Coordinates of C-alpha atoms in Angstrom, one line a residue:
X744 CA 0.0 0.0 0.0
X745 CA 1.1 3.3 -0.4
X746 CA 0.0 6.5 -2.5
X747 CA -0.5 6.9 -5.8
X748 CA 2.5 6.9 -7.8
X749 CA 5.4 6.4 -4.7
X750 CA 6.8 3.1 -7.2
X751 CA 4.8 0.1 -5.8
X752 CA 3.9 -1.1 -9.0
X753 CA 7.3 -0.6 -10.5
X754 CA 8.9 -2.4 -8.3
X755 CA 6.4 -5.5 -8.1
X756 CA 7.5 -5.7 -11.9
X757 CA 11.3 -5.6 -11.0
X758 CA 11.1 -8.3 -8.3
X759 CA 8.1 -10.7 -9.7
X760 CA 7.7 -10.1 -13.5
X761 CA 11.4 -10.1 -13.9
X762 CA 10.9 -6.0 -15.2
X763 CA 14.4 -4.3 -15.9
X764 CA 14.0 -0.6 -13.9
X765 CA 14.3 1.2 -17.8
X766 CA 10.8 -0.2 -18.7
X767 CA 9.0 0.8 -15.5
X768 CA 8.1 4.3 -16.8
X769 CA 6.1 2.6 -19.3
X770 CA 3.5 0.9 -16.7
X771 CA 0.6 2.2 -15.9
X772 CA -1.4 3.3 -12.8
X773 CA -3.1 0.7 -10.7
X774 CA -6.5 0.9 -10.8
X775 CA -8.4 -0.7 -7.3
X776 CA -6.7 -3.9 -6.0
X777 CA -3.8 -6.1 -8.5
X778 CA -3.8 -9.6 -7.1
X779 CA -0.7 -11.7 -8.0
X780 CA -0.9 -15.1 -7.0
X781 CA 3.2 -16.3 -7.3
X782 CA 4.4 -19.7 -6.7
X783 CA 7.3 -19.8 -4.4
X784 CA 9.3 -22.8 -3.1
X785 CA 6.7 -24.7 -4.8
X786 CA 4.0 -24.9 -2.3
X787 CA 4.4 -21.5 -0.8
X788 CA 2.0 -19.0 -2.8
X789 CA 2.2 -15.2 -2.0
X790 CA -0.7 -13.9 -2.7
X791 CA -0.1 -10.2 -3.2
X792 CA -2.4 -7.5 -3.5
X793 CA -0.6 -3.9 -5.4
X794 CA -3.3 -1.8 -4.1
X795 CA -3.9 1.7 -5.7
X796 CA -2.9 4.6 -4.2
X797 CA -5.6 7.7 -5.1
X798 CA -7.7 8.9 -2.8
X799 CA -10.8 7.0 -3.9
X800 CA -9.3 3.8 -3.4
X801 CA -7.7 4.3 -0.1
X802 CA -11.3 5.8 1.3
X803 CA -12.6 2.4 0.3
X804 CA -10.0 0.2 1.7
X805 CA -10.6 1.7 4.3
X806 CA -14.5 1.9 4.8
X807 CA -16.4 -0.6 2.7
X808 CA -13.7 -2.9 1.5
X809 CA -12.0 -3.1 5.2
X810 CA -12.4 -6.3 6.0
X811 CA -11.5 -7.2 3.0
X812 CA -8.3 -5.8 2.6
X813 CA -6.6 -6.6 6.1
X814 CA -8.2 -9.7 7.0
X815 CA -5.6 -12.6 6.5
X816 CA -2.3 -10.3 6.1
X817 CA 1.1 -12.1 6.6
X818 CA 3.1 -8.6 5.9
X819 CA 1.8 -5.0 5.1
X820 CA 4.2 -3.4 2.8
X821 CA 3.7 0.4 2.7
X822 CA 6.0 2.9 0.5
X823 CA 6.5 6.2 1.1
X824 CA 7.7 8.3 -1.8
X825 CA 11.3 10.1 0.1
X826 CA 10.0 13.3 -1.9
X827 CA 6.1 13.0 -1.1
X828 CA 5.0 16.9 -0.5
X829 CA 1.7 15.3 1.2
X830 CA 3.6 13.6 4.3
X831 CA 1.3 14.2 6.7
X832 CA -2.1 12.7 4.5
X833 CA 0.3 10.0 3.6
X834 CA 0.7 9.1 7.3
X835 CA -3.1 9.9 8.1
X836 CA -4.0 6.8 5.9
X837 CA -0.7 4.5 7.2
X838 CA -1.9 5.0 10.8
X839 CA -5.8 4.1 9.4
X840 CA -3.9 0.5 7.5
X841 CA -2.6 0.3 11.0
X842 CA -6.0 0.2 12.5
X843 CA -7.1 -2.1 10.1
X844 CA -4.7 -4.5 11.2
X845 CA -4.7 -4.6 14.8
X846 CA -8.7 -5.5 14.1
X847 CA -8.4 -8.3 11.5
X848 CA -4.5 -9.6 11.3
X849 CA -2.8 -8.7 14.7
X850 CA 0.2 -11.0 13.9
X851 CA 0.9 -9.3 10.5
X852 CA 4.4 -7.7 10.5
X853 CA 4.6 -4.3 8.7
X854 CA 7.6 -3.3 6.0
X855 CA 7.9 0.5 5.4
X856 CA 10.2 0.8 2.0
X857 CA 11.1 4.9 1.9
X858 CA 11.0 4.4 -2.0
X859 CA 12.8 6.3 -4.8
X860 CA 16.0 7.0 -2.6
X861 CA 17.9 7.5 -5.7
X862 CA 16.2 11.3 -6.0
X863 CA 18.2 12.0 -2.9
X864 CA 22.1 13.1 -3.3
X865 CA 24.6 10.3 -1.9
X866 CA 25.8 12.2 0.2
X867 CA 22.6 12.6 2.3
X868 CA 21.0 9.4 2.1
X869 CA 22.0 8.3 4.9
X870 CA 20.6 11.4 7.0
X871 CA 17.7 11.3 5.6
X872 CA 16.5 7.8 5.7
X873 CA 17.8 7.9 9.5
X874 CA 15.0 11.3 9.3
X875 CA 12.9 9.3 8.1
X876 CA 13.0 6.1 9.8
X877 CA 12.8 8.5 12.9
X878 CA 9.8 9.9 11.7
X879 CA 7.6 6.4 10.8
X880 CA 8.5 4.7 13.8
X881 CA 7.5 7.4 15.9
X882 CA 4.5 7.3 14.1
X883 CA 3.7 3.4 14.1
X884 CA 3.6 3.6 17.9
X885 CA 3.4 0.4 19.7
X886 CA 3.9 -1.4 16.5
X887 CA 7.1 -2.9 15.6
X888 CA 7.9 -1.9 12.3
X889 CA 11.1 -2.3 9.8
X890 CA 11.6 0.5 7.4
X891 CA 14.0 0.1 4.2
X892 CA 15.3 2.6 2.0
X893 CA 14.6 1.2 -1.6
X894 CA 15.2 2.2 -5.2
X895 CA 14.2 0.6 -8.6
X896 CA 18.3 1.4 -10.0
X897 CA 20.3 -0.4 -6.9
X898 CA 20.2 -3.5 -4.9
X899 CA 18.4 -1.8 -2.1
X900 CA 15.1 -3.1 -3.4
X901 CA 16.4 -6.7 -3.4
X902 CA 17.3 -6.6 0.0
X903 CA 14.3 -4.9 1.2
X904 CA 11.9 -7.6 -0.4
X905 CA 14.5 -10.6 0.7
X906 CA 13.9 -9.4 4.5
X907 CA 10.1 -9.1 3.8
X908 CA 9.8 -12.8 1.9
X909 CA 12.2 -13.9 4.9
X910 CA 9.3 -13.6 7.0
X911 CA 6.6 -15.6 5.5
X912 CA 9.2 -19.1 5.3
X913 CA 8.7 -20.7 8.2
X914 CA 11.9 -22.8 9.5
X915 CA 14.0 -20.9 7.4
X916 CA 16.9 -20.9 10.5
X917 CA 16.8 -24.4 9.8
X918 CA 17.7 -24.4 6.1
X919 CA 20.3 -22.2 7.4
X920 CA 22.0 -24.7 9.5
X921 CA 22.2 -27.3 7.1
X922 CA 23.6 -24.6 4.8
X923 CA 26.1 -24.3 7.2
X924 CA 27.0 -28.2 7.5
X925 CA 27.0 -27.8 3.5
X926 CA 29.6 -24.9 3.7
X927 CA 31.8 -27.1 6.0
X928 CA 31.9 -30.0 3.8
X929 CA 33.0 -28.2 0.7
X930 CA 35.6 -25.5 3.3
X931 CA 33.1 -22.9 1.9
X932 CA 33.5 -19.3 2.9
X933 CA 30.3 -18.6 2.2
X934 CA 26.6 -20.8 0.5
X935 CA 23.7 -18.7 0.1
X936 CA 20.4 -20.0 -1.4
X937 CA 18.3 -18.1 -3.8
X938 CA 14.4 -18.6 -4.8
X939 CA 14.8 -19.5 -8.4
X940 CA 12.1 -16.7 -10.2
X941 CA 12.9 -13.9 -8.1
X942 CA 16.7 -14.7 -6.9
X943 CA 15.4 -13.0 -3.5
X944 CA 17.6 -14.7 -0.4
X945 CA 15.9 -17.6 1.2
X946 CA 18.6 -18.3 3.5
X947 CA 22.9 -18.5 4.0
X948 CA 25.0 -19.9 5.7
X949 CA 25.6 -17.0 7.7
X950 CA 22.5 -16.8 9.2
X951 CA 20.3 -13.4 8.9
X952 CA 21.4 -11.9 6.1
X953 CA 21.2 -8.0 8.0
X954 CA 24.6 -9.7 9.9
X955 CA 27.7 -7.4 10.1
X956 CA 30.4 -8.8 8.8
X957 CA 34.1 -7.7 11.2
X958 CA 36.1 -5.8 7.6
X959 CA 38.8 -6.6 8.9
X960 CA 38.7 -10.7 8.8
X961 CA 39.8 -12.8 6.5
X962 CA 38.5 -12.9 3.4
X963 CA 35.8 -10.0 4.3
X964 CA 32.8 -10.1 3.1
X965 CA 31.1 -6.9 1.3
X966 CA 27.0 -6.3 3.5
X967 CA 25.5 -5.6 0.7
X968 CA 26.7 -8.7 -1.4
X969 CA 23.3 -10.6 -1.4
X970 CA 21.3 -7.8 -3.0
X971 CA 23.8 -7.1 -5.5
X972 CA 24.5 -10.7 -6.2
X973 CA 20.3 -10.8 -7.1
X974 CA 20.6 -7.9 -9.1
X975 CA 23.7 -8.9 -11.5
X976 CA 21.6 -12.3 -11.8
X977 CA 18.7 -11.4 -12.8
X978 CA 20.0 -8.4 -15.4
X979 CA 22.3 -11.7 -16.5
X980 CA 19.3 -14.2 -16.7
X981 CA 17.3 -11.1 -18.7
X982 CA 20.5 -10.5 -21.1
X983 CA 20.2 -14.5 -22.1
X984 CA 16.3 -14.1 -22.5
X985 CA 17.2 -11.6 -25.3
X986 CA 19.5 -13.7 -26.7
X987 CA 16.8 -16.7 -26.9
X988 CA 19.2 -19.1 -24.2
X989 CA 18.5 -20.5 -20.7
X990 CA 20.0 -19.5 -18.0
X991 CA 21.7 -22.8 -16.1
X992 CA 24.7 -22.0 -14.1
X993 CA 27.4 -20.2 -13.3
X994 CA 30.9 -20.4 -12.6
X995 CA 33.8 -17.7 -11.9
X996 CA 37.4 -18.8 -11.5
X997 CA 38.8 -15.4 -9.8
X998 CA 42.4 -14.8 -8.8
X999 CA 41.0 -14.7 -5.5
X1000 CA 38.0 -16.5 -4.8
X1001 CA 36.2 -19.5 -6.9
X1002 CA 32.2 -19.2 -7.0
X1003 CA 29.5 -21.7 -8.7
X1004 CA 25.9 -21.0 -9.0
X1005 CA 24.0 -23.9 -9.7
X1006 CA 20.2 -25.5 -9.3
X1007 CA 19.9 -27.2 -6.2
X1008 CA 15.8 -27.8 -6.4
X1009 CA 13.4 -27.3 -8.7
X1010 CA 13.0 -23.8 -7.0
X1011 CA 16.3 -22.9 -5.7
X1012 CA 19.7 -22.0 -6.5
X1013 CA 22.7 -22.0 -4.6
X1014 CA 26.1 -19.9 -4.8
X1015 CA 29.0 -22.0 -3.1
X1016 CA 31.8 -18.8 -2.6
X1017 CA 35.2 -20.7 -1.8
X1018 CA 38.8 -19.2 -1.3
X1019 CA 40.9 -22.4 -1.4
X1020 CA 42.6 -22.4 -4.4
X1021 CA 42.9 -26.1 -4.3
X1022 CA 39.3 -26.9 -4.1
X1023 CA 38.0 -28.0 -7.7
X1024 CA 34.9 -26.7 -9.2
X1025 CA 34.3 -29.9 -9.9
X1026 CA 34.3 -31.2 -6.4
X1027 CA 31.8 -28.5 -5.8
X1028 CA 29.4 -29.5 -8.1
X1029 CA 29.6 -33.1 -7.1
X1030 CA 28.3 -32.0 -3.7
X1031 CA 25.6 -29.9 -4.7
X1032 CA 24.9 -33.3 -6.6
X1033 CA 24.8 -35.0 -3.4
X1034 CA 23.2 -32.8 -1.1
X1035 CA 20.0 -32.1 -3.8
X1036 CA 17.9 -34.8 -2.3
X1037 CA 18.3 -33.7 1.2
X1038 CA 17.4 -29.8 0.5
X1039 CA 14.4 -31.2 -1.2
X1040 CA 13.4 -32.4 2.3
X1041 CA 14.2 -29.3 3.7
X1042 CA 12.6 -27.1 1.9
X1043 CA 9.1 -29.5 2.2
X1044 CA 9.8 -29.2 5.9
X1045 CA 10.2 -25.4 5.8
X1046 CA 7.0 -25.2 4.2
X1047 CA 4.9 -27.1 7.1
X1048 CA 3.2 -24.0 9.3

């Protein structure tokens, strides 16, 4: 949810419809309620509602189509355009959605993306989503919220959207342990799995992905490396669409790191990072071969609520 043109719809194209950011000028504006129903880990289906943002529609989520709307919510999304010059109407209706909730979905956690970040200057982005985070938790209240600064041209929007799916796969610390024995096995520095459509972040080895990593360990690990990792896949999978190929796997033989992205179920990916130089690419592969069977278990076990 969110006002009328803050980029909710663009950036349900990016992550779901597989969108690049240079076409999302050319969509249009949502009219009522657009229900996608997307298949993900094969039994999980996110049914997601891109609800339009003019006034009209907001009035009527909000009187006659209540409980409609917020009855049965896992996660309410809401963006806030950074630039919006109608804050204060734009937190009038957030704190009415928050009503809404605590009388039909208590339990439902609540995302705020503070959207088209890339119209602030660099150098005050920071200050001004720490303004603006300020600013909507003080306004949520009681409520535990998480707010994300997000834009449609970086992998901020990847790693908003990874946190928010994150929260709707039950047992996902448990795919992250056995991703952990995997890592071990293969003297990985890193495994990370991926939903296969949307290459969001299901889980890694290193636990919650918001983890800091010390810079000055060995073999350091960049924080934002999921998101971008997402974001060079996908524009990678959409340059072999154009080209009429499938994407199948990946390998990289670096001077200082080895990395191979392969299937590992029918709706996963994994990336296998190692920095042993003696460790084979083959030998990797032949223990993603191995370990399929068992993350097929896994990931029906995750699903079970």
């Amino acid at each position: 949810m969110g006002a009328s043109g803050s980029g909710k719809t663009s950036m349900r194209s990016m992550i779901f419809s597989n969108n690049p950011a240079s076409l999302t000028s050319r969509l249009g504006a949502t009219i009522d309620v657009e229900q996608n129903h997307v298949r993900f880990l094969d039994d999980l289906i996110l049914n997601l509602w891109d609800c339009g943002g003019q006034d009209a529609f907001m009035d009527s989520y909000l009187s006659a189509q209540r409980a409609t709307i917020f009855s049965h919510v896992g996660v309410l999304i809401y963006v806030f355009d950074v630039e919006s010059r109608e804050m204060t109407k734009d937190l009038e209706y957030y704190h009415d959605c928050l009503l809404g909730l605590s009388q039909f979905s208590k339990d439902a956690s609540v995302f705020l993306l503070v959207h088209k970040m890339d119209l602030v200057r660099e150098s005050e982005r920071t200050a001004v989503l720490h303004r603006k985070t300020a600013e909507l938790e003080k306004a949520s209240g009681d409520i535990t919220v998480r707010v994300h600064g997000t834009s449609i041209y970086d992998e901020t929007l990847y790693k908003a959207w990874s946190s928010i799916v994150n929260t709707l796969i039950p047992n996902v610390r448990n795919l992250s342990k056995h991703l952990r024995i995997f890592a071990e096995a293969c003297n990985a520095t890193e495994v990370i799995l991926f939903e296969r459509t949307t290459f969001l972040v299901i889980a890694t080895s290193s636990g919650h992905s918001d983890q800091t990593v010390d810079p000055l360990a060995p073999h350091a690990l960049d924080t934002k490396r999921y998101e971008r990792t997402s974001e060079l896949i996908k524009a990678f999978k959409q340059s072999c669409s154009r080209l009429r190929e499938e994407f199948h796997s990946l390998e990289m033989e670096l001077a200082d790191f080895t990395a191979v992205l392969d299937e590992m179920t029918k709706n996963t990916y994994i990336l296998v990072v190692v920095h042993d130089p003696t460790i084979e690419t083959a030998a990797i592969r032949m223990n993603i071969r191995i370990a399929r069977r068992k993350f097929e278990e896994l990931q029906g076990d995750s699903l079970v609520s």
